[in-house]
mmCIF file of C-alpha atoms and ligand atoms in Angstrom:
data_model
loop_
_atom_site.group_PDB
_atom_site.id
_atom_site.type_symbol
_atom_site.label_atom_id
_atom_site.label_comp_id
_atom_site.label_asym_id
_atom_site.label_seq_id
_atom_site.Cartn_x
_atom_site.Cartn_y
_atom_site.Cartn_z
ATOM 1 C CA MET A 1 0.000 0.000 0.000
ATOM 2 C CA THR A 2 3.023 2.285 0.193
ATOM 3 C CA ASP A 3 2.804 2.937 -3.558
ATOM 4 C CA LYS A 4 -0.449 4.839 -3.211
ATOM 5 C CA LYS A 5 -0.251 8.279 -4.780
ATOM 6 C CA ILE A 6 -0.391 11.207 -2.374
ATOM 7 C CA ILE A 7 -3.040 13.904 -2.750
ATOM 8 C CA ALA A 8 -2.032 16.977 -0.735
ATOM 9 C CA ILE A 9 -5.286 18.634 0.305
ATOM 10 C CA VAL A 10 -5.460 22.304 1.210
ATOM 11 C CA GLY A 11 -8.527 23.011 3.342
ATOM 12 C CA ALA A 12 -8.738 19.359 4.443
ATOM 13 C CA THR A 13 -10.266 20.503 7.745
ATOM 14 C CA GLY A 14 -12.908 22.507 5.858
ATOM 15 C CA ALA A 15 -15.965 21.768 3.752
ATOM 16 C CA GLN A 16 -14.447 21.295 0.295
ATOM 17 C CA GLY A 17 -11.110 19.704 1.144
ATOM 18 C CA GLY A 18 -12.781 17.721 3.925
ATOM 19 C CA GLY A 19 -15.176 16.205 1.382
ATOM 20 C CA LEU A 20 -12.226 15.066 -0.716
ATOM 21 C CA ALA A 21 -10.221 13.787 2.257
ATOM 22 C CA HIS A 22 -13.149 11.766 3.577
ATOM 23 C CA ALA A 23 -13.960 10.426 0.090
ATOM 24 C CA ILE A 24 -10.422 9.036 -0.240
ATOM 25 C CA LEU A 25 -10.136 7.846 3.363
ATOM 26 C CA SER A 26 -13.427 5.959 3.175
ATOM 27 C CA ASP A 27 -12.490 4.157 -0.052
ATOM 28 C CA PRO A 28 -10.344 1.130 0.801
ATOM 29 C CA GLN A 29 -9.670 0.525 -2.903
ATOM 30 C CA SER A 30 -8.359 4.048 -3.443
ATOM 31 C CA GLU A 31 -5.183 4.456 -5.452
ATOM 32 C CA PHE A 32 -4.602 7.636 -3.410
ATOM 33 C CA LYS A 33 -3.696 8.506 0.142
ATOM 34 C CA VAL A 34 -4.379 11.759 1.955
ATOM 35 C CA ARG A 35 -1.898 14.368 3.054
ATOM 36 C CA ALA A 36 -4.038 16.872 4.928
ATOM 37 C CA LEU A 37 -2.722 20.426 5.187
ATOM 38 C CA THR A 38 -3.717 22.594 8.116
ATOM 39 C CA ARG A 39 -2.364 25.537 10.059
ATOM 40 C CA ASN A 40 -3.108 23.704 13.295
ATOM 41 C CA VAL A 41 -2.414 19.984 13.517
ATOM 42 C CA ASN A 42 -3.836 19.974 17.045
ATOM 43 C CA ALA A 43 -7.308 21.185 16.040
ATOM 44 C CA ASP A 44 -10.103 18.633 16.474
ATOM 45 C CA LYS A 45 -10.762 18.245 12.745
ATOM 46 C CA ALA A 46 -7.058 17.700 12.050
ATOM 47 C CA LYS A 47 -6.844 15.060 14.768
ATOM 48 C CA GLU A 48 -9.957 13.380 13.409
ATOM 49 C CA LEU A 49 -8.342 13.147 9.938
ATOM 50 C CA ALA A 50 -5.175 11.687 11.458
ATOM 51 C CA LYS A 51 -7.273 9.093 13.272
ATOM 52 C CA LEU A 52 -8.847 8.096 9.962
ATOM 53 C CA GLY A 53 -5.413 7.534 8.436
ATOM 54 C CA ALA A 54 -4.460 10.878 6.901
ATOM 55 C CA ASP A 55 -0.933 12.204 7.113
ATOM 56 C CA VAL A 56 -1.592 15.600 8.709
ATOM 57 C CA VAL A 57 1.015 18.296 8.073
ATOM 58 C CA THR A 58 1.371 21.971 8.900
ATOM 59 C CA ALA A 59 1.199 24.457 6.053
ATOM 60 C CA ASP A 60 -0.070 27.964 5.481
ATOM 61 C CA ILE A 61 -1.098 29.128 2.021
ATOM 62 C CA ASP A 62 0.311 32.571 2.877
ATOM 63 C CA ASP A 63 3.717 30.896 3.237
ATOM 64 C CA LEU A 64 5.194 29.594 -0.029
ATOM 65 C CA GLU A 65 8.010 27.627 1.615
ATOM 66 C CA SER A 66 5.600 25.754 3.881
ATOM 67 C CA LEU A 67 3.595 24.772 0.786
ATOM 68 C CA LYS A 68 6.660 23.592 -1.131
ATOM 69 C CA LYS A 69 7.453 21.294 1.777
ATOM 70 C CA ALA A 70 3.882 20.092 2.110
ATOM 71 C CA PHE A 71 3.540 19.361 -1.625
ATOM 72 C CA LYS A 72 6.868 17.500 -1.886
ATOM 73 C CA GLY A 73 6.376 13.995 -3.264
ATOM 74 C CA ALA A 74 2.667 14.543 -3.879
ATOM 75 C CA TYR A 75 1.038 13.332 -7.093
ATOM 76 C CA GLY A 76 -1.930 15.663 -6.730
ATOM 77 C CA VAL A 77 -2.955 18.864 -4.981
ATOM 78 C CA TYR A 78 -6.408 20.118 -4.092
ATOM 79 C CA ALA A 79 -6.124 23.899 -4.039
ATOM 80 C CA VAL A 80 -8.760 26.039 -2.320
ATOM 81 C CA THR A 81 -8.748 29.455 -0.661
ATOM 82 C CA ASN A 82 -11.059 30.795 2.015
ATOM 83 C CA PHE A 83 -12.045 34.289 0.915
ATOM 84 C CA TRP A 84 -14.484 34.694 3.793
ATOM 85 C CA GLU A 85 -11.698 34.509 6.355
ATOM 86 C CA HIS A 86 -10.154 37.791 5.165
ATOM 87 C CA PHE A 87 -12.479 39.365 2.530
ATOM 88 C CA SER A 88 -9.432 40.377 0.470
ATOM 89 C CA PRO A 89 -9.344 39.489 -3.249
ATOM 90 C CA GLU A 90 -5.657 40.467 -3.433
ATOM 91 C CA LYS A 91 -4.823 38.101 -0.594
ATOM 92 C CA GLU A 92 -6.852 35.355 -2.256
ATOM 93 C CA THR A 93 -4.960 35.843 -5.529
ATOM 94 C CA ALA A 94 -1.611 35.749 -3.699
ATOM 95 C CA GLN A 95 -2.629 32.536 -1.919
ATOM 96 C CA ALA A 96 -3.619 30.940 -5.238
ATOM 97 C CA LYS A 97 -0.297 31.938 -6.776
ATOM 98 C CA ASN A 98 1.569 30.467 -3.809
ATOM 99 C CA MET A 99 -0.206 27.130 -4.270
ATOM 100 C CA ALA A 100 0.487 27.057 -8.018
ATOM 101 C CA ASP A 101 4.131 28.101 -7.530
ATOM 102 C CA ALA A 102 4.658 25.452 -4.867
ATOM 103 C CA ALA A 103 3.020 22.760 -7.017
ATOM 104 C CA LEU A 104 5.303 23.691 -9.897
ATOM 105 C CA ALA A 105 8.374 23.576 -7.657
ATOM 106 C CA ALA A 106 7.316 20.200 -6.218
ATOM 107 C CA GLY A 107 6.620 18.644 -9.621
ATOM 108 C CA VAL A 108 2.975 17.893 -8.786
ATOM 109 C CA GLN A 109 1.259 16.021 -11.642
ATOM 110 C CA HIS A 110 -2.368 17.079 -11.190
ATOM 111 C CA ILE A 111 -3.900 20.079 -9.408
ATOM 112 C CA VAL A 112 -7.601 20.634 -8.938
ATOM 113 C CA TRP A 113 -8.145 24.364 -8.368
ATOM 114 C CA SER A 114 -11.464 25.347 -6.820
ATOM 115 C CA SER A 115 -12.469 28.404 -8.779
ATOM 116 C CA PHE A 116 -15.222 30.625 -10.098
ATOM 117 C CA GLU A 117 -15.762 32.739 -13.176
ATOM 118 C CA ASP A 118 -14.030 36.120 -13.383
ATOM 119 C CA THR A 119 -17.310 38.010 -13.764
ATOM 120 C CA ARG A 120 -15.545 40.993 -15.344
ATOM 121 C CA LYS A 121 -15.367 38.983 -18.581
ATOM 122 C CA TRP A 122 -19.184 39.252 -18.697
ATOM 123 C CA ILE A 123 -19.614 42.597 -16.934
ATOM 124 C CA PRO A 124 -16.717 44.967 -17.564
ATOM 125 C CA LEU A 125 -16.026 47.460 -14.779
ATOM 126 C CA GLU A 126 -17.579 50.308 -16.813
ATOM 127 C CA ASP A 127 -20.892 48.397 -17.028
ATOM 128 C CA ASN A 128 -23.052 50.168 -14.458
ATOM 129 C CA ARG A 129 -25.721 47.517 -14.041
ATOM 130 C CA MET A 130 -23.979 46.668 -10.784
ATOM 131 C CA PRO A 131 -21.509 48.691 -8.679
ATOM 132 C CA THR A 132 -17.761 48.165 -8.984
ATOM 133 C CA LEU A 133 -16.408 47.008 -5.618
ATOM 134 C CA LEU A 134 -12.993 47.583 -4.026
ATOM 135 C CA GLY A 135 -11.983 49.633 -7.061
ATOM 136 C CA LYS A 136 -11.564 46.838 -9.587
ATOM 137 C CA TYR A 137 -14.009 43.996 -9.017
ATOM 138 C CA LYS A 138 -17.644 43.203 -9.651
ATOM 139 C CA VAL A 139 -17.803 40.041 -7.511
ATOM 140 C CA PRO A 140 -14.508 40.099 -5.600
ATOM 141 C CA HIS A 141 -14.493 36.457 -4.404
ATOM 142 C CA PHE A 142 -15.328 35.259 -7.917
ATOM 143 C CA ASP A 143 -13.054 37.620 -9.805
ATOM 144 C CA SER A 144 -9.969 36.925 -7.699
ATOM 145 C CA LYS A 145 -10.444 33.178 -8.100
ATOM 146 C CA GLY A 146 -11.043 33.441 -11.852
ATOM 147 C CA GLU A 147 -8.122 35.833 -12.246
ATOM 148 C CA SER A 148 -5.973 33.198 -10.504
ATOM 149 C CA ASP A 149 -6.793 30.459 -13.028
ATOM 150 C CA LYS A 150 -3.825 31.672 -15.060
ATOM 151 C CA PHE A 151 -1.382 30.635 -12.332
ATOM 152 C CA PHE A 152 -2.592 27.052 -12.632
ATOM 153 C CA GLN A 153 -2.591 27.079 -16.433
ATOM 154 C CA ARG A 154 1.119 27.792 -16.796
ATOM 155 C CA PRO A 155 3.350 25.427 -18.765
ATOM 156 C CA GLY A 156 4.680 22.697 -16.507
ATOM 157 C CA LEU A 157 1.439 22.370 -14.549
ATOM 158 C CA SER A 158 -1.456 20.001 -15.266
ATOM 159 C CA SER A 159 -4.530 21.500 -13.709
ATOM 160 C CA THR A 160 -8.267 21.101 -13.698
ATOM 161 C CA ILE A 161 -10.111 24.346 -13.069
ATOM 162 C CA MET A 162 -13.239 23.338 -11.157
ATOM 163 C CA TYR A 163 -16.072 25.881 -10.960
ATOM 164 C CA THR A 164 -18.099 25.159 -7.836
ATOM 165 C CA SER A 165 -21.657 26.145 -6.939
ATOM 166 C CA PHE A 166 -23.649 27.738 -4.128
ATOM 167 C CA TYR A 167 -23.539 25.489 -1.058
ATOM 168 C CA TRP A 168 -26.962 24.504 0.235
ATOM 169 C CA ASP A 169 -25.086 24.427 3.567
ATOM 170 C CA ASN A 170 -25.414 28.239 3.421
ATOM 171 C CA PHE A 171 -28.951 27.657 4.716
ATOM 172 C CA ILE A 172 -27.284 26.288 7.872
ATOM 173 C CA TYR A 173 -24.162 28.401 8.354
ATOM 174 C CA PHE A 174 -24.335 31.520 6.232
ATOM 175 C CA GLY A 175 -27.520 33.057 7.632
ATOM 176 C CA MET A 176 -29.473 32.340 4.464
ATOM 177 C CA GLY A 177 -32.068 29.999 5.955
ATOM 178 C CA PRO A 178 -35.799 30.745 6.008
ATOM 179 C CA LYS A 179 -36.723 33.776 8.092
ATOM 180 C CA LYS A 180 -40.102 35.106 9.183
ATOM 181 C CA GLY A 181 -41.275 38.142 7.231
ATOM 182 C CA PRO A 182 -43.644 40.889 8.394
ATOM 183 C CA ASP A 183 -46.550 38.581 7.446
ATOM 184 C CA GLY A 184 -45.223 36.000 9.936
ATOM 185 C CA LYS A 185 -44.486 33.558 7.129
ATOM 186 C CA LEU A 186 -41.134 31.893 6.544
ATOM 187 C CA ALA A 187 -39.280 32.970 3.416
ATOM 188 C CA ILE A 188 -35.920 32.584 1.721
ATOM 189 C CA THR A 189 -34.634 35.743 0.091
ATOM 190 C CA PHE A 190 -32.468 35.996 -3.023
ATOM 191 C CA PRO A 191 -32.280 38.391 -5.960
ATOM 192 C CA MET A 192 -32.619 35.583 -8.505
ATOM 193 C CA GLY A 193 -36.046 36.445 -9.991
ATOM 194 C CA ASP A 194 -37.309 33.312 -11.726
ATOM 195 C CA LYS A 195 -33.826 32.154 -12.760
ATOM 196 C CA LYS A 196 -32.162 28.926 -11.708
ATOM 197 C CA LEU A 197 -29.451 28.855 -9.053
ATOM 198 C CA PRO A 198 -26.999 25.960 -9.372
ATOM 199 C CA GLY A 199 -26.477 24.524 -5.894
ATOM 200 C CA ILE A 200 -24.578 21.658 -4.320
ATOM 201 C CA ALA A 201 -24.017 19.921 -1.002
ATOM 202 C CA ALA A 202 -20.614 21.235 0.119
ATOM 203 C CA THR A 203 -19.309 17.701 0.752
ATOM 204 C CA ASP A 204 -20.167 16.733 -2.834
ATOM 205 C CA ILE A 205 -17.593 19.236 -4.120
ATOM 206 C CA GLY A 206 -14.748 17.157 -2.683
ATOM 207 C CA LYS A 207 -16.365 13.981 -3.985
ATOM 208 C CA CYS A 208 -16.450 15.490 -7.494
ATOM 209 C CA ALA A 209 -12.787 16.447 -7.105
ATOM 210 C CA TYR A 210 -12.065 12.823 -6.181
ATOM 211 C CA GLY A 211 -13.730 11.784 -9.450
ATOM 212 C CA ILE A 212 -11.506 14.239 -11.323
ATOM 213 C CA PHE A 213 -8.330 12.823 -9.755
ATOM 214 C CA LYS A 214 -9.503 9.255 -10.399
ATOM 215 C CA ALA A 215 -10.153 10.048 -14.073
ATOM 216 C CA GLY A 216 -6.416 10.626 -14.525
ATOM 217 C CA GLU A 217 -5.563 12.385 -17.776
ATOM 218 C CA LYS A 218 -9.172 13.094 -18.802
ATOM 219 C CA TYR A 219 -9.635 16.417 -17.008
ATOM 220 C CA LYS A 220 -6.059 17.689 -17.005
ATOM 221 C CA GLY A 221 -5.962 21.042 -18.783
ATOM 222 C CA LYS A 222 -9.770 21.305 -18.645
ATOM 223 C CA THR A 223 -12.291 23.539 -16.934
ATOM 224 C CA ILE A 224 -15.364 21.837 -15.502
ATOM 225 C CA GLY A 225 -18.313 23.195 -13.524
ATOM 226 C CA ILE A 226 -20.161 21.126 -10.939
ATOM 227 C CA ALA A 227 -23.618 21.337 -9.343
ATOM 228 C CA GLY A 228 -26.108 18.975 -7.710
ATOM 229 C CA GLU A 229 -29.187 20.718 -9.089
ATOM 230 C CA HIS A 230 -30.263 23.918 -10.840
ATOM 231 C CA ALA A 231 -33.315 25.226 -8.979
ATOM 232 C CA THR A 232 -35.319 28.444 -8.967
ATOM 233 C CA GLY A 233 -36.152 30.241 -5.724
ATOM 234 C CA ASN A 234 -39.731 28.969 -5.985
ATOM 235 C CA GLN A 235 -38.519 25.394 -6.489
ATOM 236 C CA MET A 236 -36.217 25.628 -3.455
ATOM 237 C CA ALA A 237 -39.038 27.137 -1.394
ATOM 238 C CA ALA A 238 -41.298 24.235 -2.437
ATOM 239 C CA SER A 239 -38.623 21.752 -1.338
ATOM 240 C CA LEU A 240 -38.207 23.554 2.006
ATOM 241 C CA THR A 241 -42.005 23.582 2.456
ATOM 242 C CA ARG A 242 -42.121 19.832 1.878
ATOM 243 C CA ALA A 243 -39.152 19.178 4.177
ATOM 244 C CA PHE A 244 -40.421 21.311 7.075
ATOM 245 C CA GLY A 245 -44.116 20.594 6.607
ATOM 246 C CA THR A 246 -44.801 24.309 6.857
ATOM 247 C CA GLU A 247 -44.998 26.931 4.138
ATOM 248 C CA VAL A 248 -41.707 28.555 3.089
ATOM 249 C CA LYS A 249 -42.013 31.285 0.465
ATOM 250 C CA TYR A 250 -39.464 32.651 -1.960
ATOM 251 C CA ASN A 251 -38.883 36.374 -1.723
ATOM 252 C CA GLY A 252 -37.240 37.390 -5.001
ATOM 253 C CA VAL A 253 -35.979 40.878 -4.176
ATOM 254 C CA PRO A 254 -34.189 43.113 -6.736
ATOM 255 C CA PRO A 255 -30.376 42.964 -6.498
ATOM 256 C CA GLU A 256 -30.096 46.592 -5.351
ATOM 257 C CA VAL A 257 -32.349 45.787 -2.400
ATOM 258 C CA TYR A 258 -30.218 42.742 -1.529
ATOM 259 C CA ARG A 259 -27.040 44.870 -1.749
ATOM 260 C CA SER A 260 -28.538 47.281 0.777
ATOM 261 C CA PHE A 261 -29.192 44.621 3.445
ATOM 262 C CA GLY A 262 -26.165 45.830 5.397
ATOM 263 C CA PHE A 263 -24.489 42.575 6.467
ATOM 264 C CA GLN A 264 -20.779 42.287 5.715
ATOM 265 C CA GLY A 265 -20.499 41.242 2.067
ATOM 266 C CA ALA A 266 -24.126 42.123 1.145
ATOM 267 C CA ASP A 267 -23.039 44.273 -1.809
ATOM 268 C CA GLU A 268 -20.766 41.502 -3.050
ATOM 269 C CA MET A 269 -23.439 38.814 -2.630
ATOM 270 C CA GLY A 270 -25.979 41.057 -4.388
ATOM 271 C CA ASN A 271 -23.607 41.387 -7.333
ATOM 272 C CA MET A 272 -22.927 37.651 -7.275
ATOM 273 C CA PHE A 273 -26.602 36.708 -7.469
ATOM 274 C CA GLN A 274 -27.175 39.336 -10.151
ATOM 275 C CA PHE A 275 -24.373 37.823 -12.234
ATOM 276 C CA LYS A 276 -25.919 34.367 -11.865
ATOM 277 C CA HIS A 277 -29.320 35.835 -12.769
ATOM 278 C CA ASP A 278 -28.221 37.907 -15.752
ATOM 279 C CA PHE A 279 -26.056 35.146 -17.229
ATOM 280 C CA GLU A 280 -28.173 32.141 -16.251
ATOM 281 C CA ALA A 281 -27.576 30.293 -19.535
ATOM 282 C CA ASP A 282 -23.774 30.509 -19.295
ATOM 283 C CA TYR A 283 -23.636 29.964 -15.542
ATOM 284 C CA CYS A 284 -25.935 26.925 -15.514
ATOM 285 C CA GLY A 285 -24.570 25.712 -18.843
ATOM 286 C CA VAL A 286 -21.037 25.183 -17.559
ATOM 287 C CA ARG A 287 -22.331 23.345 -14.448
ATOM 288 C CA ASN A 288 -23.630 20.232 -16.163
ATOM 289 C CA LEU A 289 -25.523 17.916 -13.826
ATOM 290 C CA ASP A 290 -24.844 14.679 -15.726
ATOM 291 C CA ALA A 291 -21.109 15.425 -15.867
ATOM 292 C CA SER A 292 -21.145 16.187 -12.130
ATOM 293 C CA ARG A 293 -22.933 12.899 -11.428
ATOM 294 C CA SER A 294 -20.462 10.978 -13.557
ATOM 295 C CA LEU A 295 -17.674 12.343 -11.321
ATOM 296 C CA ASN A 296 -19.625 11.669 -8.137
ATOM 297 C CA PRO A 297 -22.290 8.973 -8.488
ATOM 298 C CA SER A 298 -23.687 9.767 -5.009
ATOM 299 C CA LEU A 299 -24.281 13.431 -5.942
ATOM 300 C CA GLN A 300 -27.188 14.810 -3.916
ATOM 301 C CA SER A 301 -30.204 16.761 -5.146
ATOM 302 C CA PHE A 302 -31.597 19.582 -3.008
ATOM 303 C CA ASP A 303 -34.360 17.255 -1.759
ATOM 304 C CA THR A 304 -31.976 14.455 -0.758
ATOM 305 C CA TRP A 305 -29.667 16.991 0.904
ATOM 306 C CA LEU A 306 -32.625 18.481 2.796
ATOM 307 C CA ASP A 307 -33.767 15.061 4.006
ATOM 308 C CA GLN A 308 -30.355 14.616 5.656
ATOM 309 C CA ASN A 309 -29.811 18.176 6.844
ATOM 310 C CA LYS A 310 -33.127 19.922 7.550
ATOM 311 C CA SER A 311 -32.758 19.556 11.310
ATOM 312 C CA ARG A 312 -29.532 21.581 11.115
ATOM 313 C CA ILE A 313 -31.189 24.572 9.418
ATOM 314 C CA PRO A 314 -32.020 27.177 12.067
ATOM 315 C CA LEU A 315 -35.639 28.317 11.705
ATOM 316 C CA GLU A 316 -36.417 31.718 13.184
HETATM 317 N N1 NAP B 401 -20.410 29.268 0.656
HETATM 318 C C1 NAP B 401 -20.604 28.927 -0.599
HETATM 319 O O1 NAP B 401 -21.734 28.830 -1.096
HETATM 320 C C2 NAP B 401 -19.435 28.617 -1.472
HETATM 321 C C3 NAP B 401 -19.679 27.942 -2.671
HETATM 322 C C4 NAP B 401 -18.599 27.635 -3.493
HETATM 323 C C5 NAP B 401 -17.327 28.039 -3.129
HETATM 324 N N2 NAP B 401 -17.139 28.712 -1.962
HETATM 325 C C6 NAP B 401 -15.769 29.111 -1.627
HETATM 326 O O2 NAP B 401 -15.263 28.172 -0.721
HETATM 327 C C7 NAP B 401 -14.107 28.732 -0.108
HETATM 328 C C8 NAP B 401 -13.976 28.190 1.290
HETATM 329 O O3 NAP B 401 -13.881 26.794 1.247
HETATM 330 P P1 NAP B 401 -14.560 25.887 2.383
HETATM 331 O O4 NAP B 401 -16.003 26.228 2.452
HETATM 332 O O5 NAP B 401 -14.148 24.511 2.153
HETATM 333 O O6 NAP B 401 -13.859 26.489 3.673
HETATM 334 P P2 NAP B 401 -14.159 26.234 5.234
HETATM 335 O O7 NAP B 401 -15.018 25.038 5.451
HETATM 336 O O8 NAP B 401 -14.577 27.530 5.828
HETATM 337 O O9 NAP B 401 -12.706 25.906 5.790
HETATM 338 C C9 NAP B 401 -11.612 26.726 5.459
HETATM 339 C C10 NAP B 401 -10.433 25.831 5.177
HETATM 340 O O10 NAP B 401 -9.388 26.586 4.599
HETATM 341 C C11 NAP B 401 -8.193 26.343 5.321
HETATM 342 N N3 NAP B 401 -7.410 27.571 5.308
HETATM 343 C C12 NAP B 401 -7.853 28.844 5.377
HETATM 344 N N4 NAP B 401 -6.826 29.719 5.367
HETATM 345 C C13 NAP B 401 -5.699 28.973 5.280
HETATM 346 C C14 NAP B 401 -4.321 29.282 5.249
HETATM 347 N N5 NAP B 401 -3.904 30.566 5.298
HETATM 348 N N6 NAP B 401 -3.439 28.282 5.142
HETATM 349 C C15 NAP B 401 -3.860 26.992 5.119
HETATM 350 N N7 NAP B 401 -5.155 26.624 5.152
HETATM 351 C C16 NAP B 401 -6.065 27.600 5.248
HETATM 352 C C17 NAP B 401 -8.634 25.966 6.720
HETATM 353 O O11 NAP B 401 -7.622 25.157 7.291
HETATM 354 P P3 NAP B 401 -7.099 25.300 8.823
HETATM 355 O O12 NAP B 401 -8.001 26.251 9.527
HETATM 356 O O13 NAP B 401 -7.159 23.889 9.340
HETATM 357 O O14 NAP B 401 -5.707 25.797 8.686
HETATM 358 C C18 NAP B 401 -9.902 25.183 6.441
HETATM 359 O O15 NAP B 401 -9.622 23.839 6.167
HETATM 360 C C19 NAP B 401 -14.287 30.244 -0.189
HETATM 361 O O16 NAP B 401 -13.217 30.831 -0.892
HETATM 362 C C20 NAP B 401 -15.617 30.425 -0.925
HETATM 363 O O17 NAP B 401 -15.597 31.508 -1.837
HETATM 364 C C21 NAP B 401 -18.152 28.970 -1.115
#
């Protein structure tokens, strides 16, 4: 078993990387083994991974040398950044570059980079349909990821650019769950009009990445989008109504209203939903459901995810 190929997983203690780590660790036939990167090997989630058989190592994506060491001898790298820890697109871009530089230095053979579209290719900064943020972005956490694709597409690197989707887990953790409106009724609120929002169970992202690594050459040099389902606000509200046994409505507010909600990142999230709304065909088109299922045969729909997770969604 010592000839198993190492996948070095950034964010192994988090949602995306954790999904990949657990997918490999729970597959006794896997040709891969897990090297889990974390800033704190003594954290509970790191210890849990070690208990399951992962090699847990210290690394910080702000520190190039620590990454070079952590990627040494690895066949593959799962590269992810956590924008929401610092809200800085420049920092996110620098972290992406560090991971790509370290993978190049370590001779890694396959990187899966968790990315998003650079929305400025669809909405140039001078397009006033949505405000420009932080001076040079429309959707900072998308644009900085998309802008970073180029680091992974350099000669000498074999990368798969993987466009992810809205986590349904946001209903649990990101304050997006159903809330009571002035009429006393529960509602979810997005500026998506009647357009479809590609969504996914966060753990399924890592499972799709596992499928990409397992496919070997097939996805090297390719960009692929993944989603579990494309659903409108009304369709998601109907699923929530069924799951909770009480009516949940969809409140499709205009993007400018969403941007004004005042929570940290509201303007950015308003722009993000508006991009998904205005470019529904492109955004859904690249996130093909059959292709996602072929990578991850246990891919969940919103209904199957809800059946497992509804009790974790806080209801006001
Ligand atoms: N919410 C959504 O709907 C959604 C959808 C698609 C994509 N995304 C993107 O997902 C990303 C976050 O991924 P996630 O949800 O998997 O994160 P998460 O569950 O919040 O966990 C963050 C992970 O990143 C690691 N990390 C953060 N900073 C690090 C650093 N400086 N060095 C090393 N490791 C670091 C953490 O490791 P340690 O703490 O153990 O060091 C942890 O494992 C964001 O960039 C977001 O834009 C979000």
